[in-house]
PDB file of C-alpha atoms in Angstrom:
ATOM      1  CA  MET A   9      73.275  60.805 113.037  1.00  0.00           C
ATOM      2  CA  ASP A  10      73.037  61.521 109.183  1.00  0.00           C
ATOM      3  CA  TRP A  11      75.656  63.278 107.225  1.00  0.00           C
ATOM      4  CA  TYR A  12      73.717  66.251 106.680  1.00  0.00           C
ATOM      5  CA  GLN A  13      73.511  66.984 110.742  1.00  0.00           C
ATOM      6  CA  THR A  14      77.243  66.075 110.875  1.00  0.00           C
ATOM      7  CA  LEU A  15      77.981  68.622 108.153  1.00  0.00           C
ATOM      8  CA  PHE A  16      75.917  71.287 110.068  1.00  0.00           C
ATOM      9  CA  GLU A  17      77.460  70.775 113.473  1.00  0.00           C
ATOM     10  CA  LEU A  18      80.878  70.947 112.067  1.00  0.00           C
ATOM     11  CA  ILE A  19      80.013  74.124 109.996  1.00  0.00           C
ATOM     12  CA  ASP A  20      77.890  76.413 112.130  1.00  0.00           C
ATOM     13  CA  MET A  21      75.547  78.305 110.244  1.00  0.00           C
ATOM     14  CA  ARG A  22      74.879  80.701 113.155  1.00  0.00           C
ATOM     15  CA  SER A  23      76.739  83.840 111.817  1.00  0.00           C
ATOM     16  CA  PHE A  24      77.261  85.869 115.002  1.00  0.00           C
ATOM     17  CA  SER A  25      78.710  82.832 117.047  1.00  0.00           C
ATOM     18  CA  ASN A  26      80.785  81.674 113.962  1.00  0.00           C
ATOM     19  CA  LEU A  27      84.667  82.857 114.138  1.00  0.00           C
ATOM     20  CA  TRP A  28      84.642  82.827 110.049  1.00  0.00           C
ATOM     21  CA  PHE A  29      81.926  85.360 110.322  1.00  0.00           C
ATOM     22  CA  TRP A  30      84.022  88.103 112.523  1.00  0.00           C
ATOM     23  CA  ILE A  31      87.018  87.493 110.380  1.00  0.00           C
ATOM     24  CA  VAL A  32      85.309  88.200 107.201  1.00  0.00           C
ATOM     25  CA  LEU A  33      83.734  91.349 108.723  1.00  0.00           C
ATOM     26  CA  ALA A  34      87.414  92.735 109.766  1.00  0.00           C
ATOM     27  CA  VAL A  35      88.618  91.725 106.260  1.00  0.00           C
ATOM     28  CA  VAL A  36      86.125  93.720 104.390  1.00  0.00           C
ATOM     29  CA  TRP A  37      86.493  96.882 106.428  1.00  0.00           C
ATOM     30  CA  SER A  38      90.100  96.424 106.369  1.00  0.00           C
ATOM     31  CA  THR A  39      90.147  96.267 102.424  1.00  0.00           C
ATOM     32  CA  ALA A  40      87.384  98.663 101.983  1.00  0.00           C
ATOM     33  CA  SER A  41      89.688 101.323 103.911  1.00  0.00           C
ATOM     34  CA  HIS A  42      92.709 100.373 101.988  1.00  0.00           C
ATOM     35  CA  TRP A  43      91.369 100.937  98.593  1.00  0.00           C
ATOM     36  CA  VAL A  44      89.899 104.279  97.896  1.00  0.00           C
ATOM     37  CA  LEU A  45      88.080 104.628  94.490  1.00  0.00           C
ATOM     38  CA  GLY A  46      89.591 101.362  93.558  1.00  0.00           C
ATOM     39  CA  VAL A  47      93.417 102.953  94.229  1.00  0.00           C
ATOM     40  CA  PRO A  48      95.432 101.134  96.967  1.00  0.00           C
ATOM     41  CA  TYR A  49      96.041 103.895  99.753  1.00  0.00           C
ATOM     42  CA  ASP A  50      99.851 103.213  99.772  1.00  0.00           C
ATOM     43  CA  MET A  51      99.876 104.719  96.203  1.00  0.00           C
ATOM     44  CA  VAL A  52      98.462 107.739  97.741  1.00  0.00           C
ATOM     45  CA  LEU A  53     100.783 107.887 100.227  1.00  0.00           C
ATOM     46  CA  ARG A  54     104.081 107.412  98.038  1.00  0.00           C
ATOM     47  CA  ALA A  55     102.728 109.689  95.589  1.00  0.00           C
ATOM     48  CA  LYS A  56     102.534 112.521  98.183  1.00  0.00           C
ATOM     49  CA  ARG A  57     105.904 111.579  99.693  1.00  0.00           C
ATOM     50  CA  GLN A  58     107.726 111.245  96.612  1.00  0.00           C
ATOM     51  CA  GLY A  59     105.716 113.261  94.005  1.00  0.00           C
ATOM     52  CA  GLY A  60     107.247 112.912  90.342  1.00  0.00           C
ATOM     53  CA  GLN A  61     106.197 109.591  88.447  1.00  0.00           C
ATOM     54  CA  ALA A  62     104.307 108.259  91.563  1.00  0.00           C
ATOM     55  CA  GLU A  63     101.959 111.232  91.421  1.00  0.00           C
ATOM     56  CA  VAL A  64     101.435 111.046  87.612  1.00  0.00           C
ATOM     57  CA  ASP A  65     100.899 107.245  88.330  1.00  0.00           C
ATOM     58  CA  LEU A  66      98.318 107.940  91.064  1.00  0.00           C
ATOM     59  CA  GLU A  67      96.651 110.770  89.040  1.00  0.00           C
ATOM     60  CA  ASP A  68      96.463 108.322  85.746  1.00  0.00           C
ATOM     61  CA  MET A  69      94.895 105.525  88.073  1.00  0.00           C
ATOM     62  CA  VAL A  70      92.302 107.847  89.837  1.00  0.00           C
ATOM     63  CA  ARG A  71      91.329 109.309  86.581  1.00  0.00           C
ATOM     64  CA  ILE A  72      90.717 105.860  84.898  1.00  0.00           C
ATOM     65  CA  ASN A  73      88.646 104.797  87.959  1.00  0.00           C
ATOM     66  CA  VAL A  74      86.724 107.981  88.460  1.00  0.00           C
ATOM     67  CA  ASN A  75      85.771 107.555  84.773  1.00  0.00           C
ATOM     68  CA  ARG A  76      84.846 104.120  85.058  1.00  0.00           C
ATOM     69  CA  LEU A  77      82.643 104.831  88.044  1.00  0.00           C
ATOM     70  CA  LEU A  78      80.935 107.566  86.507  1.00  0.00           C
ATOM     71  CA  TYR A  79      80.293 105.806  83.349  1.00  0.00           C
ATOM     72  CA  ILE A  80      78.818 102.719  85.085  1.00  0.00           C
ATOM     73  CA  GLY A  81      76.856 105.116  87.303  1.00  0.00           C
ATOM     74  CA  GLN A  82      75.451 106.897  83.849  1.00  0.00           C
ATOM     75  CA  VAL A  83      74.889 104.063  82.129  1.00  0.00           C
ATOM     76  CA  SER A  84      73.197 101.544  84.604  1.00  0.00           C
ATOM     77  CA  GLY A  85      73.114 103.331  87.822  1.00  0.00           C
ATOM     78  CA  LEU A  86      69.520 103.268  88.255  1.00  0.00           C
ATOM     79  CA  TRP A  87      69.343  99.909  87.310  1.00  0.00           C
ATOM     80  CA  LEU A  88      72.026  98.987  89.984  1.00  0.00           C
ATOM     81  CA  ALA A  89      70.366 101.257  92.685  1.00  0.00           C
ATOM     82  CA  GLY A  90      66.996  99.399  92.100  1.00  0.00           C
ATOM     83  CA  PHE A  91      68.523  95.911  92.417  1.00  0.00           C
ATOM     84  CA  ALA A  92      70.873  97.101  95.611  1.00  0.00           C
ATOM     85  CA  CYS A  93      67.498  98.378  97.116  1.00  0.00           C
ATOM     86  CA  PHE A  94      65.750  95.237  96.494  1.00  0.00           C
ATOM     87  CA  PHE A  95      68.516  93.372  97.805  1.00  0.00           C
ATOM     88  CA  LEU A  96      69.081  95.211 100.931  1.00  0.00           C
ATOM     89  CA  THR A  97      65.161  95.260 101.513  1.00  0.00           C
ATOM     90  CA  LEU A  98      65.085  91.499 101.228  1.00  0.00           C
ATOM     91  CA  LEU A  99      67.654  90.787 103.595  1.00  0.00           C
ATOM     92  CA  GLY A 100      66.521  93.521 106.164  1.00  0.00           C
ATOM     93  CA  LEU A 101      63.042  91.740 106.186  1.00  0.00           C
ATOM     94  CA  THR A 102      64.430  88.327 106.144  1.00  0.00           C
ATOM     95  CA  GLY A 103      66.632  89.090 108.779  1.00  0.00           C
ATOM     96  CA  PHE A 104      64.921  91.232 111.289  1.00  0.00           C
ATOM     97  CA  VAL A 105      61.124  90.365 110.530  1.00  0.00           C
ATOM     98  CA  TYR A 106      61.560  86.702 110.001  1.00  0.00           C
ATOM     99  CA  GLY A 107      64.569  86.291 112.407  1.00  0.00           C
ATOM    100  CA  MET A 108      67.033  84.703 109.843  1.00  0.00           C
ATOM    101  CA  GLU A 109      70.536  85.423 111.539  1.00  0.00           C
ATOM    102  CA  PHE A 110      72.330  84.907 108.223  1.00  0.00           C
ATOM    103  CA  ALA A 111      70.680  87.450 106.644  1.00  0.00           C
ATOM    104  CA  GLN A 112      71.165  89.777 109.436  1.00  0.00           C
ATOM    105  CA  ALA A 113      74.930  89.202 109.130  1.00  0.00           C
ATOM    106  CA  VAL A 114      74.790  90.099 105.439  1.00  0.00           C
ATOM    107  CA  PHE A 115      72.533  92.981 105.674  1.00  0.00           C
ATOM    108  CA  LEU A 116      74.938  94.386 108.315  1.00  0.00           C
ATOM    109  CA  LEU A 117      77.463  93.842 106.115  1.00  0.00           C
ATOM    110  CA  ALA A 118      76.114  94.968 103.126  1.00  0.00           C
ATOM    111  CA  PHE A 119      74.127  98.000 104.226  1.00  0.00           C
ATOM    112  CA  PRO A 120      77.297 100.166 105.386  1.00  0.00           C
ATOM    113  CA  LEU A 121      79.173  99.180 102.303  1.00  0.00           C
ATOM    114  CA  SER A 122      76.452 100.476 100.097  1.00  0.00           C
ATOM    115  CA  LEU A 123      76.946 103.707 102.071  1.00  0.00           C
ATOM    116  CA  VAL A 124      80.558 103.678 101.155  1.00  0.00           C
ATOM    117  CA  GLY A 125      79.935 103.050  97.643  1.00  0.00           C
ATOM    118  CA  MET A 126      77.539 105.703  97.376  1.00  0.00           C
ATOM    119  CA  LEU A 127      79.998 108.022  99.058  1.00  0.00           C
ATOM    120  CA  GLY A 128      82.624 106.800  96.586  1.00  0.00           C
ATOM    121  CA  LEU A 129      80.170 107.705  93.714  1.00  0.00           C
ATOM    122  CA  SER A 130      79.802 111.199  95.077  1.00  0.00           C
ATOM    123  CA  THR A 131      83.605 111.862  95.677  1.00  0.00           C
ATOM    124  CA  ALA A 132      84.250 110.413  91.927  1.00  0.00           C
ATOM    125  CA  ARG A 133      81.985 113.101  90.586  1.00  0.00           C
ATOM    126  CA  LEU A 134      83.530 115.839  92.733  1.00  0.00           C
ATOM    127  CA  ILE A 135      86.957 114.996  91.777  1.00  0.00           C
ATOM    128  CA  GLN A 136      85.546 115.029  88.195  1.00  0.00           C
ATOM    129  CA  ALA A 137      84.115 118.320  88.577  1.00  0.00           C
ATOM    130  CA  GLU A 138      87.273 119.784  89.850  1.00  0.00           C
ATOM    131  CA  GLY A 139      89.860 118.313  87.908  1.00  0.00           C
ATOM    132  CA  ALA A 140      91.548 117.479  91.265  1.00  0.00           C
ATOM    133  CA  THR A 141      95.058 116.754  91.100  1.00  0.00           C
ATOM    134  CA  GLY A 142      97.949 117.039  93.595  1.00  0.00           C
ATOM    135  CA  GLU A 143      96.860 118.429  96.855  1.00  0.00           C
ATOM    136  CA  LEU A 144      93.229 118.820  96.030  1.00  0.00           C
ATOM    137  CA  LEU A 145      93.173 115.210  95.107  1.00  0.00           C
ATOM    138  CA  TYR A 146      95.047 113.978  97.943  1.00  0.00           C
ATOM    139  CA  LYS A 147      92.680 115.721 100.200  1.00  0.00           C
ATOM    140  CA  ARG A 148      89.670 114.013  98.397  1.00  0.00           C
ATOM    141  CA  LEU A 149      91.050 110.601  98.463  1.00  0.00           C
ATOM    142  CA  ASN A 150      92.156 111.122 102.302  1.00  0.00           C
ATOM    143  CA  ARG A 151      88.622 112.443 103.036  1.00  0.00           C
ATOM    144  CA  GLN A 152      87.084 109.413 101.435  1.00  0.00           C
ATOM    145  CA  ARG A 153      89.301 107.092 103.372  1.00  0.00           C
ATOM    146  CA  LEU A 154      88.569 108.933 106.397  1.00  0.00           C
ATOM    147  CA  TYR A 155      84.691 108.574 105.923  1.00  0.00           C
ATOM    148  CA  THR A 156      84.918 104.969 104.961  1.00  0.00           C
ATOM    149  CA  GLN A 157      86.950 104.271 108.154  1.00  0.00           C
ATOM    150  CA  LEU A 158      84.268 106.156 110.259  1.00  0.00           C
ATOM    151  CA  ILE A 159      81.508 104.095 108.846  1.00  0.00           C
ATOM    152  CA  GLY A 160      83.377 100.925 109.236  1.00  0.00           C
ATOM    153  CA  MET A 161      84.062 101.614 113.058  1.00  0.00           C
ATOM    154  CA  VAL A 162      80.093 102.502 113.364  1.00  0.00           C
ATOM    155  CA  SER A 163      79.379  99.314 111.382  1.00  0.00           C
ATOM    156  CA  ILE A 164      81.643  97.058 113.501  1.00  0.00           C
ATOM    157  CA  PHE A 165      80.430  98.628 116.595  1.00  0.00           C
ATOM    158  CA  VAL A 166      76.555  97.963 115.842  1.00  0.00           C
ATOM    159  CA  THR A 167      77.372  94.389 114.511  1.00  0.00           C
ATOM    160  CA  ALA A 168      79.269  93.454 117.704  1.00  0.00           C
ATOM    161  CA  LEU A 169      76.412  94.909 119.609  1.00  0.00           C
ATOM    162  CA  TRP A 170      73.560  93.043 117.438  1.00  0.00           C
ATOM    163  CA  GLY A 171      75.842  89.827 117.540  1.00  0.00           C
ATOM    164  CA  MET A 172      76.321  90.017 121.360  1.00  0.00           C
ATOM    165  CA  TYR A 173      72.795  90.450 121.796  1.00  0.00           C
ATOM    166  CA  GLN A 174      71.829  87.641 119.642  1.00  0.00           C
ATOM    167  CA  ASN A 175      74.260  85.461 121.257  1.00  0.00           C
ATOM    168  CA  VAL A 176      72.998  86.313 124.627  1.00  0.00           C
ATOM    169  CA  THR A 177      69.037  85.927 123.677  1.00  0.00           C
ATOM    170  CA  LEU A 178      69.517  82.641 121.711  1.00  0.00           C
ATOM    171  CA  GLY A 179      72.295  81.071 123.473  1.00  0.00           C
ATOM    172  CA  PRO A 180      75.288  79.351 121.884  1.00  0.00           C
ATOM    173  CA  LEU A 181      73.180  76.626 120.562  1.00  0.00           C
ATOM    174  CA  GLY A 182      70.643  78.801 118.528  1.00  0.00           C
ATOM    175  CA  GLY A 183      67.735  78.561 120.978  1.00  0.00           C
TER     176      GLY A 183
END
């Protein structure tokens, strides 16, 4: 047995039967729902509870992140959208047409995150257009977090179903 085969037996390259993939999936969605428009959600809760300087800090941080997101969207948004669509199409075709499990796993992570990204850009535009502060800002950030969590739950459910299907169909050793 050569070192290459030993290495790939030690590190299972199949995604859906690999514990590390499921850990990454959980961490990605936990992180995505904690950081709302680049602002940690505990900061939103603290500002809502305490007001004062915590609220000023939150509004400043949201303003900075909203302006940053909108600037990136205006300057290079079309290019980023084109590359993202190309990348997702490449992953989708490689994974689901040609049967590469790693590409399927990355697609099932990246596609829902792209939806969260588009939703975040939409929320940033809304916050800037309304000049949202105080209760309206909390409402927008809470709604963004709720939608992110809903997309995450659906994504985890679909990924788990597809992963179970792959493991049952291919078996534990990959067919």
